[in-house]
Coordinates of C-alpha atoms in Angstrom, one line a residue:
X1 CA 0.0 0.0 0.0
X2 CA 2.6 2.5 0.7
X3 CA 4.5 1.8 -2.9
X4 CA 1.2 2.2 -4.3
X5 CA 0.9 5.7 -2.4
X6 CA 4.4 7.0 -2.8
X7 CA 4.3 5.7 -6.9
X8 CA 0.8 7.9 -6.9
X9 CA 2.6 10.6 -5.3
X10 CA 5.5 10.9 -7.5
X11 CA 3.3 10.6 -10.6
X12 CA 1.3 14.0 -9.2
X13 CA 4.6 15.8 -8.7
X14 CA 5.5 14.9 -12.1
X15 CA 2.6 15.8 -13.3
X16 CA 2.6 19.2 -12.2
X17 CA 6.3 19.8 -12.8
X18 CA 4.8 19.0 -16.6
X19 CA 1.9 21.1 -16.2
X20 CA 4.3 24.0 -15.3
X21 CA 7.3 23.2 -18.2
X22 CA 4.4 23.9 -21.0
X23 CA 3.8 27.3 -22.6
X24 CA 0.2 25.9 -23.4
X25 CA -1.8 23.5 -21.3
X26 CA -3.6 20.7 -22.5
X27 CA -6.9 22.4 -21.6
X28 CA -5.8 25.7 -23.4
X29 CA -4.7 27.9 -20.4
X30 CA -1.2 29.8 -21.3
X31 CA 1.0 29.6 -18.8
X32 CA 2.8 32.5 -18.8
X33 CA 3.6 35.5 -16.4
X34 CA 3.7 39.2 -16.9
X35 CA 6.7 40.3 -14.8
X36 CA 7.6 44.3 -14.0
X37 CA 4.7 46.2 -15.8
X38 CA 4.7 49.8 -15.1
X39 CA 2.0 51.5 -13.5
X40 CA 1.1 53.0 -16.6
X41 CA 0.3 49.8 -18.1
X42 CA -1.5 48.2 -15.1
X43 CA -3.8 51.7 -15.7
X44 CA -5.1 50.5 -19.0
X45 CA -6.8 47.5 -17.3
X46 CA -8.7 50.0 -15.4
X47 CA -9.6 51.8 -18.7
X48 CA -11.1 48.7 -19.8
X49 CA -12.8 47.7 -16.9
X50 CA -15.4 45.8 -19.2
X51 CA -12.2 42.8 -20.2
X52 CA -10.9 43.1 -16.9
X53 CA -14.5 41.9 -14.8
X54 CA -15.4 39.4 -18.0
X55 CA -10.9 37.9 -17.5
X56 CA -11.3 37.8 -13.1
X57 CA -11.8 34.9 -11.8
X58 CA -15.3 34.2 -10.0
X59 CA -14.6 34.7 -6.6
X60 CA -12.9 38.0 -7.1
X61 CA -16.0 38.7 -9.2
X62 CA -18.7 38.0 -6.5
X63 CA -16.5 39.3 -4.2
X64 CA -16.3 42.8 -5.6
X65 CA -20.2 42.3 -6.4
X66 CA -21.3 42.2 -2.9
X67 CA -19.0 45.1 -1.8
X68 CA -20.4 47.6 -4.3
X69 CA -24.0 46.7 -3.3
X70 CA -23.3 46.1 0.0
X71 CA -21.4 49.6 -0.2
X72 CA -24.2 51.5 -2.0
X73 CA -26.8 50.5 0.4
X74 CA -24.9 51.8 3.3
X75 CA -23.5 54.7 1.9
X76 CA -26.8 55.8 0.7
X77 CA -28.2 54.9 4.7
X78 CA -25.9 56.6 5.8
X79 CA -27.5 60.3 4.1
X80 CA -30.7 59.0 4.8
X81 CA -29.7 59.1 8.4
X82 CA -27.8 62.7 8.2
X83 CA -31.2 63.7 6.8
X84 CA -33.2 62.4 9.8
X85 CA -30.9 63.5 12.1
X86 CA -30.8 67.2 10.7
X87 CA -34.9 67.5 10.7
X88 CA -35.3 65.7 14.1
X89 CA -37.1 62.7 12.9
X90 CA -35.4 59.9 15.3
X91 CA -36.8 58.4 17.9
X92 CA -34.0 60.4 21.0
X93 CA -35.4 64.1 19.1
X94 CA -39.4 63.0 20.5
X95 CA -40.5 64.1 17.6
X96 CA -44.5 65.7 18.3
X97 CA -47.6 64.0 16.9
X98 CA -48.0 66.3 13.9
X99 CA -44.3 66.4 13.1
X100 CA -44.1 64.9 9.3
X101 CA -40.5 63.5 8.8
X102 CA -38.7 63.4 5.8
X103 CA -38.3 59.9 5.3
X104 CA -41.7 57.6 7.2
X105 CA -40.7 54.9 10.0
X106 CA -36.8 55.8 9.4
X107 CA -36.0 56.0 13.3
X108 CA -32.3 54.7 13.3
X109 CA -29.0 53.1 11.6
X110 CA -31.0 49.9 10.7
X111 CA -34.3 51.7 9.3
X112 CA -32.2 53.9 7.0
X113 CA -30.0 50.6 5.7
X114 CA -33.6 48.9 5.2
X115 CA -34.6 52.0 3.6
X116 CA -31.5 52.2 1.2
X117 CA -32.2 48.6 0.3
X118 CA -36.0 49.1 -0.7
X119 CA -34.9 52.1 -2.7
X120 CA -32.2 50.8 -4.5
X121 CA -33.9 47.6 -5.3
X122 CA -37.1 48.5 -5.8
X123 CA -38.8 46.5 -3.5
X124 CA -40.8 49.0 -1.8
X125 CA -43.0 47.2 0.9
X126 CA -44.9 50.4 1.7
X127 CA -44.1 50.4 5.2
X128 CA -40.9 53.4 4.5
X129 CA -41.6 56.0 1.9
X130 CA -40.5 59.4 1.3
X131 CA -42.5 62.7 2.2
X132 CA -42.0 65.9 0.2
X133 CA -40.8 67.5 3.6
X134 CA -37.8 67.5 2.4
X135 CA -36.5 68.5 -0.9
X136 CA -32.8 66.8 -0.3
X137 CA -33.9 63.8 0.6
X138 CA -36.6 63.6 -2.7
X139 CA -32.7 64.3 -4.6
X140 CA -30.8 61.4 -2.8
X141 CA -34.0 58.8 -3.8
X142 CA -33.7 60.2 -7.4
X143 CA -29.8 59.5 -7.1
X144 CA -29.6 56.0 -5.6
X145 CA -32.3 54.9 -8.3
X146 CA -30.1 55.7 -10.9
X147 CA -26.9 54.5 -9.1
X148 CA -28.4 51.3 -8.2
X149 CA -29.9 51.1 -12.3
X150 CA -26.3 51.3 -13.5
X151 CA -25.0 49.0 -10.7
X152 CA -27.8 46.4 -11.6
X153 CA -26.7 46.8 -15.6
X154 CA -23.5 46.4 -15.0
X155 CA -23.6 43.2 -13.0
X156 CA -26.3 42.0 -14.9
X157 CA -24.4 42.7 -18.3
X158 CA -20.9 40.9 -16.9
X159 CA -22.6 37.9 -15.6
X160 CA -24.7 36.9 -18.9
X161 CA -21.3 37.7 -21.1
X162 CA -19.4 35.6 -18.5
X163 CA -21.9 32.6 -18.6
X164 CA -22.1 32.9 -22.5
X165 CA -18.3 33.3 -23.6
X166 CA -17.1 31.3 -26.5
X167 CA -14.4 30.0 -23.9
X168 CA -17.0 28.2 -22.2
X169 CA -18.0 26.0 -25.6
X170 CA -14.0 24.9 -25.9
X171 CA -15.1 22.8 -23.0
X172 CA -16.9 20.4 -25.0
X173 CA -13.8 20.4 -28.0
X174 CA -12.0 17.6 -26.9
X175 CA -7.9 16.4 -28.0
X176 CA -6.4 13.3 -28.4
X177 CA -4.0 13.0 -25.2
X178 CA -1.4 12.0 -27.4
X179 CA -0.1 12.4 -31.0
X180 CA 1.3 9.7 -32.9
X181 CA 3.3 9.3 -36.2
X182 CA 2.9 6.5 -38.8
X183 CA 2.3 5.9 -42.7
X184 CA -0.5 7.2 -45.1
X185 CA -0.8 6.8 -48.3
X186 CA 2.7 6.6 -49.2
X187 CA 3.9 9.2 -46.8
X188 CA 4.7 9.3 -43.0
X189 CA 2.5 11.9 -40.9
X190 CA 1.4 13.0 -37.5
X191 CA -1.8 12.5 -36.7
X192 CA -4.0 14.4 -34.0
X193 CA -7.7 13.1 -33.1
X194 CA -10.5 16.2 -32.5
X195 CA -13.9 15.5 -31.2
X196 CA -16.9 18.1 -30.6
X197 CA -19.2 16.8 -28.0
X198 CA -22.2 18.6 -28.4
X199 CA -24.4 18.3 -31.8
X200 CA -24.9 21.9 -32.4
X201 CA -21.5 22.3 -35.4
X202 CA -18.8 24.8 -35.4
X203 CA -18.8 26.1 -38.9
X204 CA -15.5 27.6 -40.9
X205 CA -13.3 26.2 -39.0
X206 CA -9.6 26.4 -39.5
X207 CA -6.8 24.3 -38.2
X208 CA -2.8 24.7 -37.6
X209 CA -0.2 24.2 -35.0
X210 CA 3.0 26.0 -33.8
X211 CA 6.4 24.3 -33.1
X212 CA 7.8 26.0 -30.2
X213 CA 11.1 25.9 -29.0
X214 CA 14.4 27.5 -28.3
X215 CA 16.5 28.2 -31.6
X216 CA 19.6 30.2 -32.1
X217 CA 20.1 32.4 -34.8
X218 CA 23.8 32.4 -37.0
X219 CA 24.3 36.0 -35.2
X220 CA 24.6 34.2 -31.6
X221 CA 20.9 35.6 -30.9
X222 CA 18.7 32.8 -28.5
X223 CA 15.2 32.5 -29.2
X224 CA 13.4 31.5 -26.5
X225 CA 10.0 30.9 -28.0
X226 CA 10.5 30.4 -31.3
X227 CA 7.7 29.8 -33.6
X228 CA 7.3 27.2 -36.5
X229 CA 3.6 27.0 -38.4
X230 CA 3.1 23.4 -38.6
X231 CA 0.2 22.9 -41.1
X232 CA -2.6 20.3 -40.4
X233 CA -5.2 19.4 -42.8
X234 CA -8.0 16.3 -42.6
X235 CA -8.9 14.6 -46.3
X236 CA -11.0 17.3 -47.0
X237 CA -8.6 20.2 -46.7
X238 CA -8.3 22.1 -43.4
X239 CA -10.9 24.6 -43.4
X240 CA -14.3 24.4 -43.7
X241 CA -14.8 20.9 -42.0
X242 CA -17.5 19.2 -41.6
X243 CA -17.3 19.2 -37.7
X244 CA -19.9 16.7 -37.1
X245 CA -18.0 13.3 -35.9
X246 CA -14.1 13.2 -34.5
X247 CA -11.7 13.7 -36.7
X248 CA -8.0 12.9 -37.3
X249 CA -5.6 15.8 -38.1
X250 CA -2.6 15.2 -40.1
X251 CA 0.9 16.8 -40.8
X252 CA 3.2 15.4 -43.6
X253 CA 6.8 15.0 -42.7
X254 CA 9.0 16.2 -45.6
X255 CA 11.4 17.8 -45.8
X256 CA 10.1 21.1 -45.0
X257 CA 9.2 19.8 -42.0
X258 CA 10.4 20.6 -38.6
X259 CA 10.3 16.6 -37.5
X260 CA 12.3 15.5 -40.5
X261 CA 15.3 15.7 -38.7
X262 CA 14.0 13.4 -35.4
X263 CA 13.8 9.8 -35.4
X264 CA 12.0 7.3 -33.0
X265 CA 14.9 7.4 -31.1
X266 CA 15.9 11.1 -30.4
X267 CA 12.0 12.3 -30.3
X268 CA 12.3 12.1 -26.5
X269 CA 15.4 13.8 -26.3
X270 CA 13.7 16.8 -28.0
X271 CA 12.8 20.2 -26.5
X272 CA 9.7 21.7 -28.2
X273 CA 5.7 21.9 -27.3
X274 CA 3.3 21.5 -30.4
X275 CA 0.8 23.6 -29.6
X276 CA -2.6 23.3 -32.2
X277 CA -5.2 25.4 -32.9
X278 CA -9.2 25.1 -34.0
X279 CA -10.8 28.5 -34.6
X280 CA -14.5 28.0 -35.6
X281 CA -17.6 29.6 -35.3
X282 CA -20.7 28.2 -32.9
X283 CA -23.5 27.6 -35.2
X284 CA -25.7 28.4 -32.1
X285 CA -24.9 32.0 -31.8
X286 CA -22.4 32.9 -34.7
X287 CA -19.5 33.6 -32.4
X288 CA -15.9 32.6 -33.0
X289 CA -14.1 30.6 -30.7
X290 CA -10.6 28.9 -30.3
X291 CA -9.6 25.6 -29.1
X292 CA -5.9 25.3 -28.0
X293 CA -3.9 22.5 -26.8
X294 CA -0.5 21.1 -26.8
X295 CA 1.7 17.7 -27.1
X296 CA 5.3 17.4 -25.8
X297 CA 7.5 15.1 -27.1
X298 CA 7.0 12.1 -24.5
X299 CA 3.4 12.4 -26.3
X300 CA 3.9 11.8 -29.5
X301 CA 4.0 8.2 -29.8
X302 CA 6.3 6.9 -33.0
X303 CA 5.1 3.8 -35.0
X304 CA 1.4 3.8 -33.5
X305 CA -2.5 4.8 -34.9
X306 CA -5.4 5.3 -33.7
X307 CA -7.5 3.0 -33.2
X308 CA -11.3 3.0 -34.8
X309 CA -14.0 5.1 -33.6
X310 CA -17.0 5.6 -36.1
X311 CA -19.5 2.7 -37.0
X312 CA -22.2 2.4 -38.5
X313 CA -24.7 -0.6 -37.8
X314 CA -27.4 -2.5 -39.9
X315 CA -30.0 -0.6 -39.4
X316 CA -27.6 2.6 -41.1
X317 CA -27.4 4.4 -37.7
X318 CA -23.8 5.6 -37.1
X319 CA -22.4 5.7 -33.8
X320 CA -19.1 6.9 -32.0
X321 CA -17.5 4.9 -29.5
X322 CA -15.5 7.2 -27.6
X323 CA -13.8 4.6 -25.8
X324 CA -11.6 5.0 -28.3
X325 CA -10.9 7.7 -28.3
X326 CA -7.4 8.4 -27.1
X327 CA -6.5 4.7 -28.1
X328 CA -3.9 3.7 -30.2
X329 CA -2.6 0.3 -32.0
X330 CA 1.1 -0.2 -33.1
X331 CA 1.7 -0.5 -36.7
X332 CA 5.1 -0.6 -38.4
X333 CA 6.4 2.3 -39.4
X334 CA 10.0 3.6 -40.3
X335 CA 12.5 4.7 -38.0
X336 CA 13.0 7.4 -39.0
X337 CA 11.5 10.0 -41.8
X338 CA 15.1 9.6 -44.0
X339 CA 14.8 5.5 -43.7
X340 CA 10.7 6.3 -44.6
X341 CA 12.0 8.2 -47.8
X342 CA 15.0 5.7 -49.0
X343 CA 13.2 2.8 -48.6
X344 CA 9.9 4.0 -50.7
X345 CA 12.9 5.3 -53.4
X346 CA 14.3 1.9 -52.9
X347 CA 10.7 0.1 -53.9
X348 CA 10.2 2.6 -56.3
X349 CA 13.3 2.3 -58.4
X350 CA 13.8 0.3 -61.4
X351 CA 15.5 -3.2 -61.6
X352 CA 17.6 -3.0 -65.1
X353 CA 20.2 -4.9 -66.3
X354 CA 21.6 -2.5 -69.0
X355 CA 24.1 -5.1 -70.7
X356 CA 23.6 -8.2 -68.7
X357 CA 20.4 -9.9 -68.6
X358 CA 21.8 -11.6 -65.1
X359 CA 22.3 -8.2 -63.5
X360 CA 20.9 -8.2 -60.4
X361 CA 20.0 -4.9 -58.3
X362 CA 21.9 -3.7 -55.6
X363 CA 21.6 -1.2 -53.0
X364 CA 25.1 -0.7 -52.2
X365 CA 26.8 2.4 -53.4
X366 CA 28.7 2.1 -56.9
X367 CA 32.8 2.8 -56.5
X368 CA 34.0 5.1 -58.6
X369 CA 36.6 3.3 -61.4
X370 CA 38.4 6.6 -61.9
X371 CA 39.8 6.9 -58.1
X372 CA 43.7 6.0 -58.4

């Protein structure tokens, strides 16, 4: 039991030592941090106060939610209690029987925040209502409506864009946990497997992927994050997909690839993060959204595919089994993309025998006659 634990443990620690190397999470967070920003700068979030609510987290949110209400009620008590206190209506003044406050029933602290409240909110049980006594206090009603209207937009406004944002639909966008390299049709690719959960389509979509790693230049320059497009495409191209059952993403290696230097061998040894994108457009409510994740090299399996996922049964029904979904089946595959190319150059070459009809092909290279 305690192996069990301590193996347990050490795959969580190596887990988040992982989750902390990427640039890009596998969930599409970026995990990246902003370090000595000026004052100036941190201003312009203030300027844009709309991003900044819709971008905090939701227990900042509801945090500065109930302080600004909370806030506004008592501040606005608090006049309502200056005003009562000025014209003699509380209870220590003993006010006479025809004395007509400015505010009805407000005697105190706790009447005025009760007050504030059925003002602000409109809830107006009848028992406190204003008097035209007093001409400032008919202002500060007037005032706190119009507060309170903006607050209650505001709020209202951040928490419908907060519940609907196209971040939320990446949820149901789902990766393959791993990528994995083989053969198609005469050429050796990477494959990635993309799912959309829900039946509602995202339309125009568009698919591609960045290679990132550290480079350095001929000048002696060191690029930390350096960027290589990496272009996926599906049998029908890679935009306008029809998004309606998982798909399988694929890359060509050639030589104009960033992998055609690796091998099954050194693909571990490598320091990069292929991170993918899907920008598309929910057919629900025409917005556009992106769904990002990424693959280090410890997943990206060489020699390996993935394994069927669409059927479709007698009765013509078709299904997805998403059991398999993030399964894969070893086939063979070349060791490297080089061996890949020389061996299809190999089956694709000629046997001739030129002058003698025994000649037999060989793959060994000729020696040059002419060398002394």
């Amino acid at each position: 039991m305690f192996q069990t634990f301590r193996k347990h443990f050490a795959d969580h620690l190596a887990e988040r030592t992982t989750r902390r190397s990427r640039l890009v999470s596998k969930d599409g967070h970026c995990n990246i941090e902003l370090g000595h920003v000026d004052g100036k700068n941190r201003l312009a979030f203030l300027s844009d106060i709309w991003t900044t609510f819709l971008d905090m987290r939701w227990r900042y949110k509801m945090t500065i939610f109930n302080v600004v209400f909370l806030g506004s009620w008592f501040i606005f008590a608090v006049f309502y209690y200056v005003i009562a206190y000025v014209h003699g209506d509380l209870l220590e003044f003993d006010p006479p029987q025809n004395h007509t406050p400015c505010v009805l029933n407000v005697f105190g602290v706790t009447s005025a925040f009760l007050f504030s409240i059925e003002t602000q909110m409109t809830i107006g049980y009848g028992y406190r209502c204003i008097t035209p006594e007093c001409g400032i206090a008919v202002f500060i009603v007037v005032v706190q409506t119009i507060v309170g209207t903006f607050i209650n937009a505001f709020i209202c406004g951040i928490m419908v864009a907060k519940l609907a944002r196209p971040i939320k639909r990446t949820k149901t966008i789902s990766f393959s946990k791993t990528a994995v390299i083989s053969n198609l049709e005469g050429k050796l690719c990477l494959f990635i497997r993309v799912a959309n959960l829900r039946k509602s389509l995202l339309i125009n979509n568009y698919v591609y992927g960045k290679l990132l790693k550290t480079t350095v230049t001929p000048e002696g320059e060191t690029i930390v994050l350096d960027q290589v497009n990496i272009d996926f495409v599906v049998d029908a191209g890679k935009e306008n997909m029809f998004f309606i059952c998982p798909l399988t993403l694929f890359h060509v290696i050639d030589s104009s690839s960033p992998f055609f230097d690796m091998s099954m061998d050194t693909l571990a040894q490598q320091e990069f993060e292929l991170v993918v994108f899907l920008d598309g457009i929910m057919e629900s409510t025409s917005t556009c959204c992106q769904v990002r994740t990424s693959y280090l090299p410890k997943e990206i399996q060489w020699g390996y595919r993935f394994a069927p996922i669409a059927s479709k049964s007698k009765q013509g029904k078709y299904s997805v089994d998403f059991a398999n979904f993030n399964k894969t089946i070893a086939v063979p595959t070349p060791h490297c993309a080089f061996c890949f190319l020389d061996e299809k150059g190999h089956r694709e070459e000629p046997k001739k025998g030129y002058d003698n009809a025994a000649f037999q092909h060989s793959t060994e290279t000729p020696m040059d006659d002419t060398k002394m």
